[in-house]
């Protein structure tokens, strides 16, 4: 059973200059033999001199249900009026949850990632969702992915590990996780069947 802390911490505000926040990282075939194979990551914070934080949005969390996580946090009502999807958000702090959601709702701890998407690091948003309120679209990610300063830039530019694509609500919040990688590639006009011939020659 996943251990969930009652306080869900969010990353610090990203710097604006050269920020990839609000974009998608799409795993290339270079990552095929790694835990990030075919992952799609929504970038929540990015600055070349401080590092990057993102949420994997296409990897199902199989070890717990939304109801079980709410029960661990003692959030009522139970069963909840409304449920949202769960994702294994990344290998860092896998026992902590972050709610990625549409930006028409925000709480005191919400971080604005883009005009349409926010990240909330408190249980208030889960209480709202359980009561049938809160943001129109949301997912609860357990854990996140992070890179140190300059690490992501090296993986993109020198290792051909990631492609950068625009984020859409369907890819970020959609329930068809299996299709998100191909849809993200299609959004930048890349056929995954031909992708292996386009990368890996650095």
PDB file of C-alpha atoms in Angstrom:
ATOM      1  CA  UNK A   1       0.000   0.000   0.000  1.00  0.00           C
ATOM      2  CA  UNK A   2       1.285   3.430  -0.875  1.00  0.00           C
ATOM      3  CA  UNK A   3       1.981   5.713   2.037  1.00  0.00           C
ATOM      4  CA  UNK A   4       0.538   9.146   1.318  1.00  0.00           C
ATOM      5  CA  UNK A   5       1.541  12.185   3.353  1.00  0.00           C
ATOM      6  CA  UNK A   6      -1.273  14.535   4.350  1.00  0.00           C
ATOM      7  CA  UNK A   7       0.796  17.475   3.141  1.00  0.00           C
ATOM      8  CA  UNK A   8       1.508  17.312  -0.585  1.00  0.00           C
ATOM      9  CA  UNK A   9       4.364  19.625  -1.457  1.00  0.00           C
ATOM     10  CA  UNK A  10       4.650  21.428  -4.800  1.00  0.00           C
ATOM     11  CA  UNK A  11       7.808  22.616  -6.571  1.00  0.00           C
ATOM     12  CA  UNK A  12       8.938  26.208  -6.477  1.00  0.00           C
ATOM     13  CA  UNK A  13       7.836  28.729  -9.102  1.00  0.00           C
ATOM     14  CA  UNK A  14       9.696  28.211 -12.408  1.00  0.00           C
ATOM     15  CA  UNK A  15      11.669  30.998 -14.021  1.00  0.00           C
ATOM     16  CA  UNK A  16      10.103  32.451 -17.141  1.00  0.00           C
ATOM     17  CA  UNK A  17      13.193  32.793 -19.345  1.00  0.00           C
ATOM     18  CA  UNK A  18      13.706  29.860 -21.737  1.00  0.00           C
ATOM     19  CA  UNK A  19      11.233  27.783 -19.749  1.00  0.00           C
ATOM     20  CA  UNK A  20       9.768  24.592 -21.180  1.00  0.00           C
ATOM     21  CA  UNK A  21       7.052  24.590 -18.510  1.00  0.00           C
ATOM     22  CA  UNK A  22       3.710  23.656 -20.043  1.00  0.00           C
ATOM     23  CA  UNK A  23       5.276  21.512 -22.787  1.00  0.00           C
ATOM     24  CA  UNK A  24       5.521  17.744 -23.149  1.00  0.00           C
ATOM     25  CA  UNK A  25       8.632  15.592 -23.098  1.00  0.00           C
ATOM     26  CA  UNK A  26       8.148  12.549 -25.314  1.00  0.00           C
ATOM     27  CA  UNK A  27      10.520   9.630 -24.848  1.00  0.00           C
ATOM     28  CA  UNK A  28      12.539   8.651 -27.919  1.00  0.00           C
ATOM     29  CA  UNK A  29      13.672   5.078 -28.719  1.00  0.00           C
ATOM     30  CA  UNK A  30      16.950   5.916 -26.942  1.00  0.00           C
ATOM     31  CA  UNK A  31      15.008   5.296 -23.714  1.00  0.00           C
ATOM     32  CA  UNK A  32      13.461   2.013 -24.846  1.00  0.00           C
ATOM     33  CA  UNK A  33      15.380  -0.078 -22.299  1.00  0.00           C
ATOM     34  CA  UNK A  34      14.796   2.321 -19.382  1.00  0.00           C
ATOM     35  CA  UNK A  35      11.869   2.937 -17.001  1.00  0.00           C
ATOM     36  CA  UNK A  36      11.026   6.000 -19.112  1.00  0.00           C
ATOM     37  CA  UNK A  37      10.283   3.988 -22.281  1.00  0.00           C
ATOM     38  CA  UNK A  38       7.394   5.580 -24.235  1.00  0.00           C
ATOM     39  CA  UNK A  39       6.720   7.995 -21.386  1.00  0.00           C
ATOM     40  CA  UNK A  40       5.019  11.332 -21.904  1.00  0.00           C
ATOM     41  CA  UNK A  41       5.944  13.901 -19.267  1.00  0.00           C
ATOM     42  CA  UNK A  42       4.196  17.199 -18.665  1.00  0.00           C
ATOM     43  CA  UNK A  43       6.815  19.775 -17.637  1.00  0.00           C
ATOM     44  CA  UNK A  44       5.678  21.692 -14.574  1.00  0.00           C
ATOM     45  CA  UNK A  45       8.819  23.693 -13.836  1.00  0.00           C
ATOM     46  CA  UNK A  46      11.949  24.302 -15.882  1.00  0.00           C
ATOM     47  CA  UNK A  47      14.892  26.670 -15.828  1.00  0.00           C
ATOM     48  CA  UNK A  48      18.337  25.884 -17.259  1.00  0.00           C
ATOM     49  CA  UNK A  49      20.117  27.044 -14.117  1.00  0.00           C
ATOM     50  CA  UNK A  50      17.890  25.354 -11.527  1.00  0.00           C
ATOM     51  CA  UNK A  51      16.581  22.172 -13.124  1.00  0.00           C
ATOM     52  CA  UNK A  52      13.336  20.609 -14.258  1.00  0.00           C
ATOM     53  CA  UNK A  53      10.331  18.930 -12.663  1.00  0.00           C
ATOM     54  CA  UNK A  54       7.589  17.076 -14.522  1.00  0.00           C
ATOM     55  CA  UNK A  55       4.742  14.589 -14.197  1.00  0.00           C
ATOM     56  CA  UNK A  56       4.470  11.374 -16.224  1.00  0.00           C
ATOM     57  CA  UNK A  57       0.903  11.488 -17.582  1.00  0.00           C
ATOM     58  CA  UNK A  58       0.625   8.145 -19.390  1.00  0.00           C
ATOM     59  CA  UNK A  59       1.675   5.536 -16.829  1.00  0.00           C
ATOM     60  CA  UNK A  60      -1.121   3.957 -14.835  1.00  0.00           C
ATOM     61  CA  UNK A  61      -0.819   3.563 -11.081  1.00  0.00           C
ATOM     62  CA  UNK A  62      -1.744  -0.049 -10.483  1.00  0.00           C
ATOM     63  CA  UNK A  63      -1.145  -0.491  -6.757  1.00  0.00           C
ATOM     64  CA  UNK A  64      -3.969   1.616  -5.325  1.00  0.00           C
ATOM     65  CA  UNK A  65      -7.321   3.114  -6.246  1.00  0.00           C
ATOM     66  CA  UNK A  66      -8.423   6.712  -5.863  1.00  0.00           C
ATOM     67  CA  UNK A  67     -10.798   5.645  -3.074  1.00  0.00           C
ATOM     68  CA  UNK A  68      -7.980   3.902  -1.201  1.00  0.00           C
ATOM     69  CA  UNK A  69      -5.767   6.969  -1.380  1.00  0.00           C
ATOM     70  CA  UNK A  70      -8.585   9.191  -0.120  1.00  0.00           C
ATOM     71  CA  UNK A  71      -9.195   6.757   2.738  1.00  0.00           C
ATOM     72  CA  UNK A  72      -5.528   6.962   3.746  1.00  0.00           C
ATOM     73  CA  UNK A  73      -5.874  10.741   3.889  1.00  0.00           C
ATOM     74  CA  UNK A  74      -9.191  10.489   5.785  1.00  0.00           C
ATOM     75  CA  UNK A  75     -10.995  12.519   3.129  1.00  0.00           C
ATOM     76  CA  UNK A  76     -14.781  12.402   3.074  1.00  0.00           C
ATOM     77  CA  UNK A  77     -17.259  11.608   1.672  1.00  0.00           C
ATOM     78  CA  UNK A  78     -16.515   7.952   1.105  1.00  0.00           C
ATOM     79  CA  UNK A  79     -17.226   6.800  -1.483  1.00  0.00           C
ATOM     80  CA  UNK A  80     -16.402  10.106  -3.181  1.00  0.00           C
ATOM     81  CA  UNK A  81     -18.951  11.923  -5.308  1.00  0.00           C
ATOM     82  CA  UNK A  82     -16.331  12.244  -8.030  1.00  0.00           C
ATOM     83  CA  UNK A  83     -13.178  10.351  -8.964  1.00  0.00           C
ATOM     84  CA  UNK A  84     -10.137  11.314 -11.027  1.00  0.00           C
ATOM     85  CA  UNK A  85      -7.440   9.276 -12.738  1.00  0.00           C
ATOM     86  CA  UNK A  86      -4.238   8.148 -11.075  1.00  0.00           C
ATOM     87  CA  UNK A  87      -0.786   8.174 -12.625  1.00  0.00           C
ATOM     88  CA  UNK A  88       2.630   6.928 -11.581  1.00  0.00           C
ATOM     89  CA  UNK A  89       4.062  10.421 -11.944  1.00  0.00           C
ATOM     90  CA  UNK A  90       7.721   9.491 -11.717  1.00  0.00           C
ATOM     91  CA  UNK A  91      10.414   7.860  -9.593  1.00  0.00           C
ATOM     92  CA  UNK A  92      11.005  10.793  -7.218  1.00  0.00           C
ATOM     93  CA  UNK A  93       8.934  10.880  -3.987  1.00  0.00           C
ATOM     94  CA  UNK A  94       6.660   8.105  -5.236  1.00  0.00           C
ATOM     95  CA  UNK A  95       4.757   8.152  -1.941  1.00  0.00           C
ATOM     96  CA  UNK A  96       3.718  11.779  -2.382  1.00  0.00           C
ATOM     97  CA  UNK A  97       0.856  12.960  -4.526  1.00  0.00           C
ATOM     98  CA  UNK A  98       0.510  16.028  -6.734  1.00  0.00           C
ATOM     99  CA  UNK A  99      -2.713  17.026  -8.469  1.00  0.00           C
ATOM    100  CA  UNK A 100      -2.284  18.344 -12.004  1.00  0.00           C
ATOM    101  CA  UNK A 101      -5.468  20.125 -13.051  1.00  0.00           C
ATOM    102  CA  UNK A 102      -7.168  22.670 -15.257  1.00  0.00           C
ATOM    103  CA  UNK A 103      -6.511  26.217 -14.125  1.00  0.00           C
ATOM    104  CA  UNK A 104     -10.070  27.517 -13.652  1.00  0.00           C
ATOM    105  CA  UNK A 105      -9.753  26.290 -10.036  1.00  0.00           C
ATOM    106  CA  UNK A 106      -6.867  27.128  -7.750  1.00  0.00           C
ATOM    107  CA  UNK A 107      -6.033  26.909  -4.075  1.00  0.00           C
ATOM    108  CA  UNK A 108      -3.536  28.664  -1.845  1.00  0.00           C
ATOM    109  CA  UNK A 109      -0.751  26.227  -2.752  1.00  0.00           C
ATOM    110  CA  UNK A 110      -1.514  26.039  -6.478  1.00  0.00           C
ATOM    111  CA  UNK A 111       1.327  26.650  -8.923  1.00  0.00           C
ATOM    112  CA  UNK A 112       0.332  28.136 -12.271  1.00  0.00           C
ATOM    113  CA  UNK A 113       2.181  26.142 -14.918  1.00  0.00           C
ATOM    114  CA  UNK A 114       0.473  27.618 -17.977  1.00  0.00           C
ATOM    115  CA  UNK A 115      -2.674  29.673 -18.641  1.00  0.00           C
ATOM    116  CA  UNK A 116      -4.669  26.421 -18.731  1.00  0.00           C
ATOM    117  CA  UNK A 117      -2.938  24.106 -16.254  1.00  0.00           C
ATOM    118  CA  UNK A 118      -1.980  24.311 -12.589  1.00  0.00           C
ATOM    119  CA  UNK A 119      -0.363  22.029 -10.035  1.00  0.00           C
ATOM    120  CA  UNK A 120      -1.670  21.856  -6.490  1.00  0.00           C
ATOM    121  CA  UNK A 121       0.287  20.555  -3.547  1.00  0.00           C
ATOM    122  CA  UNK A 122      -2.319  20.387  -0.791  1.00  0.00           C
ATOM    123  CA  UNK A 123      -5.151  18.033   0.078  1.00  0.00           C
ATOM    124  CA  UNK A 124      -7.697  20.835  -0.357  1.00  0.00           C
ATOM    125  CA  UNK A 125      -8.096  20.031  -4.026  1.00  0.00           C
ATOM    126  CA  UNK A 126      -8.715  16.352  -3.240  1.00  0.00           C
ATOM    127  CA  UNK A 127     -11.394  17.323  -0.708  1.00  0.00           C
ATOM    128  CA  UNK A 128     -13.078  19.482  -3.347  1.00  0.00           C
ATOM    129  CA  UNK A 129     -12.953  16.698  -5.934  1.00  0.00           C
ATOM    130  CA  UNK A 130     -14.273  14.100  -3.489  1.00  0.00           C
ATOM    131  CA  UNK A 131     -17.218  16.402  -2.815  1.00  0.00           C
ATOM    132  CA  UNK A 132     -17.953  16.685  -6.531  1.00  0.00           C
ATOM    133  CA  UNK A 133     -16.403  20.129  -6.954  1.00  0.00           C
ATOM    134  CA  UNK A 134     -12.906  21.372  -7.799  1.00  0.00           C
ATOM    135  CA  UNK A 135     -11.267  21.697 -11.213  1.00  0.00           C
ATOM    136  CA  UNK A 136     -13.058  20.391 -14.280  1.00  0.00           C
ATOM    137  CA  UNK A 137     -10.111  18.206 -15.274  1.00  0.00           C
ATOM    138  CA  UNK A 138      -7.527  16.680 -12.983  1.00  0.00           C
ATOM    139  CA  UNK A 139      -5.246  13.748 -12.349  1.00  0.00           C
ATOM    140  CA  UNK A 140      -3.498  12.641  -9.190  1.00  0.00           C
ATOM    141  CA  UNK A 141       0.126  11.712  -9.798  1.00  0.00           C
ATOM    142  CA  UNK A 142       2.130   9.749  -7.261  1.00  0.00           C
ATOM    143  CA  UNK A 143       5.726  10.877  -7.545  1.00  0.00           C
ATOM    144  CA  UNK A 144       7.373  13.022 -10.182  1.00  0.00           C
ATOM    145  CA  UNK A 145      10.396  13.189 -12.474  1.00  0.00           C
ATOM    146  CA  UNK A 146      13.213  15.681 -11.989  1.00  0.00           C
ATOM    147  CA  UNK A 147      16.472  16.732 -13.587  1.00  0.00           C
ATOM    148  CA  UNK A 148      19.324  18.804 -12.184  1.00  0.00           C
ATOM    149  CA  UNK A 149      20.417  22.066 -13.813  1.00  0.00           C
ATOM    150  CA  UNK A 150      21.466  21.428 -17.411  1.00  0.00           C
ATOM    151  CA  UNK A 151      20.703  17.696 -17.284  1.00  0.00           C
ATOM    152  CA  UNK A 152      17.536  17.796 -19.380  1.00  0.00           C
ATOM    153  CA  UNK A 153      19.137  20.062 -21.984  1.00  0.00           C
ATOM    154  CA  UNK A 154      21.947  17.520 -22.369  1.00  0.00           C
ATOM    155  CA  UNK A 155      19.483  14.632 -22.694  1.00  0.00           C
ATOM    156  CA  UNK A 156      17.536  16.513 -25.383  1.00  0.00           C
ATOM    157  CA  UNK A 157      20.354  18.066 -27.412  1.00  0.00           C
ATOM    158  CA  UNK A 158      23.217  15.591 -27.028  1.00  0.00           C
ATOM    159  CA  UNK A 159      21.633  12.238 -26.213  1.00  0.00           C
ATOM    160  CA  UNK A 160      18.472  12.463 -28.366  1.00  0.00           C
ATOM    161  CA  UNK A 161      16.578  11.030 -25.404  1.00  0.00           C
ATOM    162  CA  UNK A 162      13.538  13.327 -25.529  1.00  0.00           C
ATOM    163  CA  UNK A 163      11.407  15.185 -28.039  1.00  0.00           C
ATOM    164  CA  UNK A 164       9.509  18.313 -27.076  1.00  0.00           C
ATOM    165  CA  UNK A 165       5.842  18.577 -28.073  1.00  0.00           C
ATOM    166  CA  UNK A 166       2.940  20.933 -27.318  1.00  0.00           C
ATOM    167  CA  UNK A 167       0.609  19.876 -24.544  1.00  0.00           C
ATOM    168  CA  UNK A 168      -3.082  19.292 -25.211  1.00  0.00           C
ATOM    169  CA  UNK A 169      -5.818  18.591 -22.687  1.00  0.00           C
ATOM    170  CA  UNK A 170      -6.522  15.242 -24.340  1.00  0.00           C
ATOM    171  CA  UNK A 171      -2.944  14.090 -23.849  1.00  0.00           C
ATOM    172  CA  UNK A 172      -2.507  15.520 -20.371  1.00  0.00           C
ATOM    173  CA  UNK A 173      -5.871  14.584 -18.855  1.00  0.00           C
ATOM    174  CA  UNK A 174      -7.226  11.906 -21.197  1.00  0.00           C
ATOM    175  CA  UNK A 175      -7.866   8.404 -19.884  1.00  0.00           C
ATOM    176  CA  UNK A 176      -6.446   6.505 -22.884  1.00  0.00           C
ATOM    177  CA  UNK A 177      -2.891   6.258 -21.532  1.00  0.00           C
ATOM    178  CA  UNK A 178      -1.830   3.705 -24.143  1.00  0.00           C
ATOM    179  CA  UNK A 179      -2.443   6.181 -26.980  1.00  0.00           C
ATOM    180  CA  UNK A 180      -0.785   9.267 -25.475  1.00  0.00           C
ATOM    181  CA  UNK A 181       2.770   8.550 -26.657  1.00  0.00           C
ATOM    182  CA  UNK A 182       1.690   8.113 -30.287  1.00  0.00           C
ATOM    183  CA  UNK A 183      -0.607  11.140 -30.113  1.00  0.00           C
ATOM    184  CA  UNK A 184       2.185  13.293 -28.717  1.00  0.00           C
ATOM    185  CA  UNK A 185       4.489  12.200 -31.548  1.00  0.00           C
ATOM    186  CA  UNK A 186       1.766  12.794 -34.127  1.00  0.00           C
ATOM    187  CA  UNK A 187       1.362  16.356 -32.823  1.00  0.00           C
ATOM    188  CA  UNK A 188       4.915  17.086 -34.025  1.00  0.00           C
ATOM    189  CA  UNK A 189       4.420  15.119 -37.254  1.00  0.00           C
ATOM    190  CA  UNK A 190       6.538  12.133 -36.274  1.00  0.00           C
ATOM    191  CA  UNK A 191       5.606   8.561 -37.132  1.00  0.00           C
ATOM    192  CA  UNK A 192       6.772   6.297 -34.284  1.00  0.00           C
ATOM    193  CA  UNK A 193       7.506   3.524 -36.797  1.00  0.00           C
ATOM    194  CA  UNK A 194      10.102   5.764 -38.439  1.00  0.00           C
ATOM    195  CA  UNK A 195      11.338   7.443 -35.295  1.00  0.00           C
ATOM    196  CA  UNK A 196      14.159   4.985 -34.600  1.00  0.00           C
ATOM    197  CA  UNK A 197      15.740   5.997 -37.867  1.00  0.00           C
ATOM    198  CA  UNK A 198      15.630   9.684 -37.017  1.00  0.00           C
ATOM    199  CA  UNK A 199      17.329   9.621 -33.614  1.00  0.00           C
ATOM    200  CA  UNK A 200      20.331   8.056 -32.025  1.00  0.00           C
ATOM    201  CA  UNK A 201      22.971   9.240 -34.491  1.00  0.00           C
ATOM    202  CA  UNK A 202      24.624  11.862 -32.300  1.00  0.00           C
TER     203      UNK A 202
END
